[in-house]
PDB file of C-alpha atoms and ligand atoms in Angstrom:
ATOM      1  CA  MET A 637     129.499  83.681 117.000  1.00 90.00           C
ATOM      2  CA  ILE A 638     129.613  83.170 113.386  1.00 96.00           C
ATOM      3  CA  ALA A 639     128.945  79.417 113.540  1.00 97.00           C
ATOM      4  CA  GLU A 640     125.679  80.153 115.623  1.00 97.00           C
ATOM      5  CA  ASN A 641     124.569  82.920 113.297  1.00 98.00           C
ATOM      6  CA  LEU A 642     125.167  80.804 110.203  1.00 98.00           C
ATOM      7  CA  ARG A 643     123.258  77.855 111.747  1.00 98.00           C
ATOM      8  CA  GLU A 644     120.346  80.261 112.406  1.00 98.00           C
ATOM      9  CA  VAL A 645     120.247  81.722 108.979  1.00 98.00           C
ATOM     10  CA  ARG A 646     120.470  78.228 107.295  1.00 98.00           C
ATOM     11  CA  GLN A 647     117.488  77.077 109.539  1.00 98.00           C
ATOM     12  CA  GLU A 648     115.482  80.197 108.303  1.00 98.00           C
ATOM     13  CA  ILE A 649     116.406  79.346 104.665  1.00 98.00           C
ATOM     14  CA  GLN A 650     115.296  75.948 105.184  1.00 98.00           C
ATOM     15  CA  GLU A 651     112.038  76.981 106.865  1.00 98.00           C
ATOM     16  CA  SER A 652     111.235  79.606 104.192  1.00 98.00           C
ATOM     17  CA  CYS A 653     111.903  77.077 101.407  1.00 98.00           C
ATOM     18  CA  ALA A 654     109.689  74.540 103.132  1.00 98.00           C
ATOM     19  CA  LEU A 655     106.763  76.921 103.371  1.00 97.00           C
ATOM     20  CA  VAL A 656     106.666  77.450  99.662  1.00 98.00           C
ATOM     21  CA  GLY A 657     107.831  73.919  98.669  1.00 98.00           C
ATOM     22  CA  ARG A 658     111.287  74.941  97.304  1.00 98.00           C
ATOM     23  CA  ASP A 659     114.455  72.868  97.540  1.00 98.00           C
ATOM     24  CA  GLU A 660     116.874  74.744  99.858  1.00 97.00           C
ATOM     25  CA  LYS A 661     119.625  73.828  97.475  1.00 97.00           C
ATOM     26  CA  SER A 662     118.160  76.375  94.924  1.00 98.00           C
ATOM     27  CA  VAL A 663     118.990  79.178  97.340  1.00 98.00           C
ATOM     28  CA  ARG A 664     122.703  80.317  97.287  1.00 98.00           C
ATOM     29  CA  LEU A 665     123.713  82.033 100.459  1.00 98.00           C
ATOM     30  CA  VAL A 666     126.148  84.889  99.590  1.00 99.00           C
ATOM     31  CA  ALA A 667     127.875  86.282 102.723  1.00 98.00           C
ATOM     32  CA  VAL A 668     128.190  90.126 102.668  1.00 98.00           C
ATOM     33  CA  THR A 669     131.503  90.754 104.379  1.00 98.00           C
ATOM     34  CA  LYS A 670     131.812  94.511 103.849  1.00 98.00           C
ATOM     35  CA  THR A 671     131.667  95.249 107.459  1.00 97.00           C
ATOM     36  CA  VAL A 672     134.288  92.559 108.680  1.00 98.00           C
ATOM     37  CA  SER A 673     137.884  91.741 108.521  1.00 98.00           C
ATOM     38  CA  SER A 674     139.443  89.056 106.256  1.00 98.00           C
ATOM     39  CA  GLN A 675     139.971  86.974 109.452  1.00 97.00           C
ATOM     40  CA  VAL A 676     136.083  86.740 109.832  1.00 97.00           C
ATOM     41  CA  MET A 677     135.798  86.002 106.147  1.00 98.00           C
ATOM     42  CA  ARG A 678     138.406  83.062 106.712  1.00 98.00           C
ATOM     43  CA  GLN A 679     136.159  81.844 109.450  1.00 98.00           C
ATOM     44  CA  LEU A 680     133.229  81.786 107.138  1.00 98.00           C
ATOM     45  CA  THR A 681     135.232  79.733 104.508  1.00 98.00           C
ATOM     46  CA  GLU A 682     136.139  77.296 107.260  1.00 98.00           C
ATOM     47  CA  LEU A 683     132.344  76.969 107.797  1.00 98.00           C
ATOM     48  CA  LYS A 684     132.051  76.218 104.088  1.00 98.00           C
ATOM     49  CA  VAL A 685     130.548  79.656 103.204  1.00 98.00           C
ATOM     50  CA  LEU A 686     132.482  80.187 100.020  1.00 98.00           C
ATOM     51  CA  ASP A 687     130.272  82.949  98.444  1.00 98.00           C
ATOM     52  CA  LEU A 688     131.702  86.229  99.733  1.00 98.00           C
ATOM     53  CA  ALA A 689     130.587  89.681  98.598  1.00 98.00           C
ATOM     54  CA  GLU A 690     132.125  93.108  98.899  1.00 98.00           C
ATOM     55  CA  ASN A 691     130.979  96.465  97.779  1.00 98.00           C
ATOM     56  CA  ARG A 692     134.151  98.705  97.674  1.00 97.00           C
ATOM     57  CA  ALA A 693     136.809  98.111  95.079  1.00 97.00           C
ATOM     58  CA  ASP A 694     139.929  98.942  97.280  1.00 97.00           C
ATOM     59  CA  VAL A 695     138.687  97.015 100.206  1.00 98.00           C
ATOM     60  CA  PHE A 696     137.774  93.994  98.116  1.00 98.00           C
ATOM     61  CA  LEU A 697     141.329  93.940  96.531  1.00 98.00           C
ATOM     62  CA  ASP A 698     143.092  94.060  99.859  1.00 98.00           C
ATOM     63  CA  LYS A 699     140.924  91.327 101.333  1.00 98.00           C
ATOM     64  CA  LYS A 700     141.259  89.107  98.334  1.00 98.00           C
ATOM     65  CA  GLN A 701     144.976  89.336  98.708  1.00 98.00           C
ATOM     66  CA  GLU A 702     144.858  88.356 102.364  1.00 98.00           C
ATOM     67  CA  LEU A 703     142.857  85.431 101.422  1.00 98.00           C
ATOM     68  CA  ALA A 704     144.811  84.490  98.400  1.00 98.00           C
ATOM     69  CA  ASP A 705     145.729  81.068  99.805  1.00 98.00           C
ATOM     70  CA  ILE A 706     142.050  79.931  99.663  1.00 98.00           C
ATOM     71  CA  ASP A 707     141.371  79.281  96.022  1.00 96.00           C
ATOM     72  CA  THR A 708     137.781  78.045  96.345  1.00 98.00           C
ATOM     73  CA  ILE A 709     136.275  81.430  97.232  1.00 98.00           C
ATOM     74  CA  CYS A 710     133.585  82.717  94.750  1.00 98.00           C
ATOM     75  CA  TRP A 711     133.796  86.540  94.851  1.00 98.00           C
ATOM     76  CA  HIS A 712     130.768  88.759  94.290  1.00 98.00           C
ATOM     77  CA  PHE A 713     130.790  92.364  93.742  1.00 98.00           C
ATOM     78  CA  ILE A 714     127.518  94.053  95.098  1.00 98.00           C
ATOM     79  CA  GLY A 715     128.193  97.718  95.102  1.00 91.00           C
ATOM     80  CA  ASN A 716     127.773 100.547  92.770  1.00 92.00           C
ATOM     81  CA  LEU A 717     131.060 100.382  90.656  1.00 95.00           C
ATOM     82  CA  GLN A 718     132.793 103.525  89.343  1.00 94.00           C
ATOM     83  CA  ARG A 719     133.893 103.316  85.791  1.00 95.00           C
ATOM     84  CA  ARG A 720     137.511 104.133  86.714  1.00 96.00           C
ATOM     85  CA  LYS A 721     137.497 101.222  89.141  1.00 97.00           C
ATOM     86  CA  VAL A 722     136.462  98.721  86.548  1.00 98.00           C
ATOM     87  CA  LYS A 723     139.758  97.727  85.328  1.00 98.00           C
ATOM     88  CA  LEU A 724     141.009  97.068  88.854  1.00 97.00           C
ATOM     89  CA  ILE A 725     138.436  94.594  89.749  1.00 98.00           C
ATOM     90  CA  ILE A 726     136.495  93.086  86.859  1.00 98.00           C
ATOM     91  CA  ASN A 727     138.862  90.366  86.237  1.00 98.00           C
ATOM     92  CA  GLU A 728     139.064  89.495  89.998  1.00 98.00           C
ATOM     93  CA  ILE A 729     135.420  88.676  90.520  1.00 98.00           C
ATOM     94  CA  ASP A 730     133.135  85.926  89.636  1.00 98.00           C
ATOM     95  CA  TYR A 731     129.728  87.822  89.808  1.00 98.00           C
ATOM     96  CA  PHE A 732     128.873  91.522  89.453  1.00 98.00           C
ATOM     97  CA  HIS A 733     125.412  92.236  90.990  1.00 98.00           C
ATOM     98  CA  ALA A 734     124.989  95.929  90.082  1.00 98.00           C
ATOM     99  CA  LEU A 735     124.987  96.522  86.335  1.00 98.00           C
ATOM    100  CA  ASP A 736     122.799  99.424  85.507  1.00 97.00           C
ATOM    101  CA  ASN A 737     124.061 101.679  82.915  1.00 97.00           C
ATOM    102  CA  LEU A 738     125.667 101.389  79.335  1.00 98.00           C
ATOM    103  CA  SER A 739     128.781 103.328  80.021  1.00 97.00           C
ATOM    104  CA  LEU A 740     129.531 100.872  82.793  1.00 98.00           C
ATOM    105  CA  ALA A 741     128.712  98.070  80.408  1.00 98.00           C
ATOM    106  CA  ALA A 742     131.052  99.520  77.670  1.00 98.00           C
ATOM    107  CA  GLU A 743     133.817  99.780  80.299  1.00 98.00           C
ATOM    108  CA  ILE A 744     133.451  96.213  81.229  1.00 98.00           C
ATOM    109  CA  GLN A 745     133.522  95.267  77.802  1.00 98.00           C
ATOM    110  CA  LYS A 746     136.765  96.964  77.287  1.00 98.00           C
ATOM    111  CA  ARG A 747     138.551  95.774  80.383  1.00 98.00           C
ATOM    112  CA  ALA A 748     137.188  92.234  80.801  1.00 98.00           C
ATOM    113  CA  GLU A 749     139.500  89.389  79.853  1.00 98.00           C
ATOM    114  CA  HIS A 750     136.657  86.703  79.978  1.00 95.00           C
ATOM    115  CA  VAL A 751     132.960  86.713  80.159  1.00 97.00           C
ATOM    116  CA  ILE A 752     131.661  88.361  83.272  1.00 98.00           C
ATOM    117  CA  LYS A 753     128.416  86.915  84.979  1.00 98.00           C
ATOM    118  CA  CYS A 754     126.283  90.044  85.656  1.00 98.00           C
ATOM    119  CA  PHE A 755     123.011  90.827  87.389  1.00 98.00           C
ATOM    120  CA  VAL A 756     121.269  93.796  86.061  1.00 98.00           C
ATOM    121  CA  GLU A 757     120.023  95.960  89.072  1.00 98.00           C
ATOM    122  CA  VAL A 758     116.466  97.211  88.951  1.00 98.00           C
ATOM    123  CA  ASN A 759     114.918  99.800  91.041  1.00 97.00           C
ATOM    124  CA  VAL A 760     111.671  98.199  91.532  1.00 97.00           C
ATOM    125  CA  SER A 761     110.654 100.267  94.454  1.00 94.00           C
ATOM    126  CA  GLY A 762     111.233 103.565  92.715  1.00 93.00           C
ATOM    127  CA  GLU A 763     112.951 105.093  95.555  1.00 90.00           C
ATOM    128  CA  THR A 764     115.156 107.915  94.184  1.00 87.00           C
ATOM    129  CA  SER A 765     117.963 106.959  96.600  1.00 84.00           C
ATOM    130  CA  LYS A 766     118.396 103.509  94.867  1.00 84.00           C
ATOM    131  CA  HIS A 767     120.486 102.657  91.851  1.00 93.00           C
ATOM    132  CA  GLY A 768     119.166 100.394  89.062  1.00 97.00           C
ATOM    133  CA  VAL A 769     117.252 100.826  85.799  1.00 97.00           C
ATOM    134  CA  THR A 770     113.540 101.299  86.142  1.00 97.00           C
ATOM    135  CA  PRO A 771     111.228  98.397  85.316  1.00 98.00           C
ATOM    136  CA  ALA A 772     110.103 100.339  82.264  1.00 97.00           C
ATOM    137  CA  GLU A 773     113.589 100.822  80.967  1.00 97.00           C
ATOM    138  CA  LEU A 774     114.661  97.128  81.490  1.00 98.00           C
ATOM    139  CA  SER A 775     113.863  95.472  78.291  1.00 98.00           C
ATOM    140  CA  GLU A 776     115.451  98.030  76.157  1.00 98.00           C
ATOM    141  CA  PHE A 777     118.438  98.155  78.527  1.00 98.00           C
ATOM    142  CA  ILE A 778     118.753  94.346  78.065  1.00 98.00           C
ATOM    143  CA  LEU A 779     118.629  94.457  74.329  1.00 98.00           C
ATOM    144  CA  ALA A 780     121.268  97.263  74.354  1.00 98.00           C
ATOM    145  CA  LEU A 781     123.660  94.966  76.106  1.00 98.00           C
ATOM    146  CA  ALA A 782     123.696  92.578  72.997  1.00 98.00           C
ATOM    147  CA  PRO A 783     126.878  94.033  71.357  1.00 98.00           C
ATOM    148  CA  TYR A 784     128.844  93.369  74.615  1.00 98.00           C
ATOM    149  CA  ASP A 785     130.056  89.773  74.336  1.00 98.00           C
ATOM    150  CA  LYS A 786     131.936  89.988  77.645  1.00 98.00           C
ATOM    151  CA  ILE A 787     128.770  90.487  79.483  1.00 98.00           C
ATOM    152  CA  GLN A 788     126.365  87.553  80.413  1.00 98.00           C
ATOM    153  CA  VAL A 789     123.118  88.645  82.022  1.00 98.00           C
ATOM    154  CA  VAL A 790     122.688  85.747  84.502  1.00 98.00           C
ATOM    155  CA  GLY A 791     119.829  87.410  86.323  1.00 98.00           C
ATOM    156  CA  LEU A 792     118.243  90.334  87.925  1.00 98.00           C
ATOM    157  CA  MET A 793     119.021  92.089  91.349  1.00 98.00           C
ATOM    158  CA  THR A 794     116.995  94.489  93.533  1.00 98.00           C
ATOM    159  CA  MET A 795     116.646  95.814  97.082  1.00 97.00           C
ATOM    160  CA  ALA A 796     113.489  96.351  98.982  1.00 96.00           C
ATOM    161  CA  PRO A 797     112.968  99.594 100.836  1.00 94.00           C
ATOM    162  CA  PHE A 798     114.609  99.526 104.250  1.00 92.00           C
ATOM    163  CA  GLY A 799     111.944  98.856 107.063  1.00 93.00           C
ATOM    164  CA  ALA A 800     109.236  97.647 104.480  1.00 95.00           C
ATOM    165  CA  THR A 801     106.566  95.364 105.735  1.00 97.00           C
ATOM    166  CA  VAL A 802     106.579  91.713 104.581  1.00 97.00           C
ATOM    167  CA  SER A 803     103.762  92.415 102.092  1.00 97.00           C
ATOM    168  CA  VAL A 804     105.635  95.304 100.546  1.00 97.00           C
ATOM    169  CA  GLN A 805     108.800  93.181 100.368  1.00 98.00           C
ATOM    170  CA  ARG A 806     106.973  90.342  98.677  1.00 98.00           C
ATOM    171  CA  ASP A 807     105.394  92.740  96.166  1.00 98.00           C
ATOM    172  CA  ILE A 808     108.790  94.234  95.242  1.00 98.00           C
ATOM    173  CA  PHE A 809     110.443  90.939  95.000  1.00 98.00           C
ATOM    174  CA  GLY A 810     107.533  89.302  93.125  1.00 98.00           C
ATOM    175  CA  ARG A 811     107.782  92.075  90.525  1.00 98.00           C
ATOM    176  CA  LEU A 812     111.447  91.420  90.037  1.00 98.00           C
ATOM    177  CA  ARG A 813     110.638  87.823  89.489  1.00 98.00           C
ATOM    178  CA  GLN A 814     108.034  88.730  86.783  1.00 98.00           C
ATOM    179  CA  LEU A 815     110.621  90.835  84.874  1.00 98.00           C
ATOM    180  CA  GLN A 816     113.008  88.090  85.273  1.00 98.00           C
ATOM    181  CA  GLN A 817     110.654  85.587  83.690  1.00 98.00           C
ATOM    182  CA  GLU A 818     109.972  88.007  80.861  1.00 98.00           C
ATOM    183  CA  ILE A 819     113.523  88.326  79.927  1.00 98.00           C
ATOM    184  CA  GLU A 820     114.263  84.537  80.435  1.00 98.00           C
ATOM    185  CA  ALA A 821     111.338  83.906  77.984  1.00 98.00           C
ATOM    186  CA  ALA A 822     112.989  86.029  75.365  1.00 98.00           C
ATOM    187  CA  ASN A 823     115.766  83.295  75.127  1.00 98.00           C
ATOM    188  CA  LEU A 824     118.572  85.625  74.456  1.00 98.00           C
ATOM    189  CA  VAL A 825     121.996  83.817  74.180  1.00 98.00           C
ATOM    190  CA  TYR A 826     123.767  86.572  76.122  1.00 98.00           C
ATOM    191  CA  ALA A 827     120.913  87.017  78.771  1.00 98.00           C
ATOM    192  CA  PRO A 828     119.695  83.625  80.005  1.00 98.00           C
ATOM    193  CA  CYS A 829     118.493  85.510  83.197  1.00 98.00           C
ATOM    194  CA  HIS A 830     117.723  82.455  85.244  1.00 98.00           C
ATOM    195  CA  GLU A 831     118.758  84.033  88.504  1.00 98.00           C
ATOM    196  CA  LEU A 832     117.332  86.311  91.096  1.00 99.00           C
ATOM    197  CA  SER A 833     119.687  88.188  93.526  1.00 98.00           C
ATOM    198  CA  MET A 834     117.345  89.502  96.199  1.00 98.00           C
ATOM    199  CA  GLY A 835     116.897  89.458  99.987  1.00 98.00           C
ATOM    200  CA  MET A 836     119.174  90.672 102.728  1.00 98.00           C
ATOM    201  CA  SER A 837     119.183  90.074 106.496  1.00 98.00           C
ATOM    202  CA  ASN A 838     115.956  91.746 107.126  1.00 97.00           C
ATOM    203  CA  ASP A 839     114.077  90.443 104.065  1.00 98.00           C
ATOM    204  CA  PHE A 840     115.534  87.165 102.784  1.00 98.00           C
ATOM    205  CA  GLN A 841     112.530  85.071 103.825  1.00 98.00           C
ATOM    206  CA  ALA A 842     110.282  87.169 101.675  1.00 98.00           C
ATOM    207  CA  ALA A 843     112.768  86.990  98.886  1.00 98.00           C
ATOM    208  CA  ILE A 844     112.861  83.164  99.097  1.00 98.00           C
ATOM    209  CA  TYR A 845     109.149  82.930  98.939  1.00 98.00           C
ATOM    210  CA  GLU A 846     109.220  84.949  95.749  1.00 98.00           C
ATOM    211  CA  GLY A 847     111.851  82.932  94.139  1.00 98.00           C
ATOM    212  CA  ALA A 848     115.253  84.354  95.212  1.00 98.00           C
ATOM    213  CA  THR A 849     118.257  82.195  94.020  1.00 98.00           C
ATOM    214  CA  PHE A 850     121.030  84.254  95.472  1.00 99.00           C
ATOM    215  CA  ILE A 851     120.464  85.995  98.907  1.00 98.00           C
ATOM    216  CA  ARG A 852     122.985  88.552  99.992  1.00 98.00           C
ATOM    217  CA  VAL A 853     123.188  88.297 103.829  1.00 98.00           C
ATOM    218  CA  GLY A 854     125.509  90.463 105.923  1.00 98.00           C
ATOM    219  CA  THR A 855     124.502  91.579 109.373  1.00 98.00           C
ATOM    220  CA  ALA A 856     122.620  88.353 110.339  1.00 98.00           C
ATOM    221  CA  LEU A 857     125.678  86.178 109.584  1.00 98.00           C
ATOM    222  CA  VAL A 858     128.472  88.492 110.971  1.00 97.00           C
ATOM    223  CA  LYS A 859     126.792  90.191 113.989  1.00 95.00           C
ATOM    224  CA  ASP A 860     128.944  89.811 117.131  1.00 88.00           C
ATOM    225  CA  ALA A 861     131.751  88.426 115.084  1.00 80.00           C
TER     226      ALA A 861
HETATM  227  C1  PLP B 305     125.112  95.573 102.715  1.00 92.99           C
HETATM  228  C2  PLP B 305     124.486  94.843 101.559  1.00 92.99           C
HETATM  229  C3  PLP B 305     123.773  93.610 101.747  1.00 92.99           C
HETATM  230  C4  PLP B 305     123.637  93.119 103.121  1.00 92.99           C
HETATM  231  O1  PLP B 305     122.969  93.745 104.107  1.00 92.99           O
HETATM  232  P1  PLP B 305     122.543  93.198 105.381  1.00 92.99           P
HETATM  233  O2  PLP B 305     121.310  93.928 105.888  1.00 92.99           O
HETATM  234  O3  PLP B 305     123.745  93.448 106.309  1.00 92.99           O
HETATM  235  O4  PLP B 305     122.274  91.772 105.266  1.00 92.99           O
HETATM  236  C5  PLP B 305     123.132  93.156 100.669  1.00 92.99           C
HETATM  237  N1  PLP B 305     122.996  93.692  99.460  1.00 92.99           N
HETATM  238  C6  PLP B 305     123.747  94.860  99.210  1.00 92.99           C
HETATM  239  C7  PLP B 305     123.693  95.502  97.865  1.00 92.99           C
HETATM  240  C8  PLP B 305     124.385  95.598 100.241  1.00 92.99           C
HETATM  241  O5  PLP B 305     125.082  96.652 100.070  1.00 92.99           O
END
């Protein structure tokens, strides 16, 4: 039951926030709906979950069309985005969570009709299977985005290794927060970088302890839907 799942996730968000003295309103729950139908997404919106995330361009476009009657949805794209798909989706989304290379940035610049709120994805864990710029490359990457006035760097995004212990999760998320604070401190107009997109079903508690402002939760919300 989605309503029951949501109640449990909200409860855990609340408890995690309480543990570290955070206001639960500072954590935005983004529902990852990549594994479910638009009917389930509709149920989520009826439960006032209006931040929805997809990771495949074609599937996203179909679902957005099926939900076109709901104009309050905030759409997040969380997947690796191929350059040739940029023109299809970039003007259809509110947040892009996976900016990690300059050729993609150039394509976004070319196709976007308004400023796109982007998270720069950082590969903090160093796993070769993961996308993202390395921590060492990050500041140079951010500076290289300056000419692209269609890109606003709202924050950083990462993923912890699957099956990591809580202490490893916290280490990864804490390192992303340090990087975020460094960029925020540079006061770049195009890169305010106040936000942290981190934490999924298995590790959002650790992410909240370390300052996540957007958590991307799929399975825990939509299981048994
Ligand atoms: C699938 C996915 C999630 C959600 O994962 P769950 O474990 O189902 O919560 C979050 N972020 C990204 C980038 C994803 O691809």
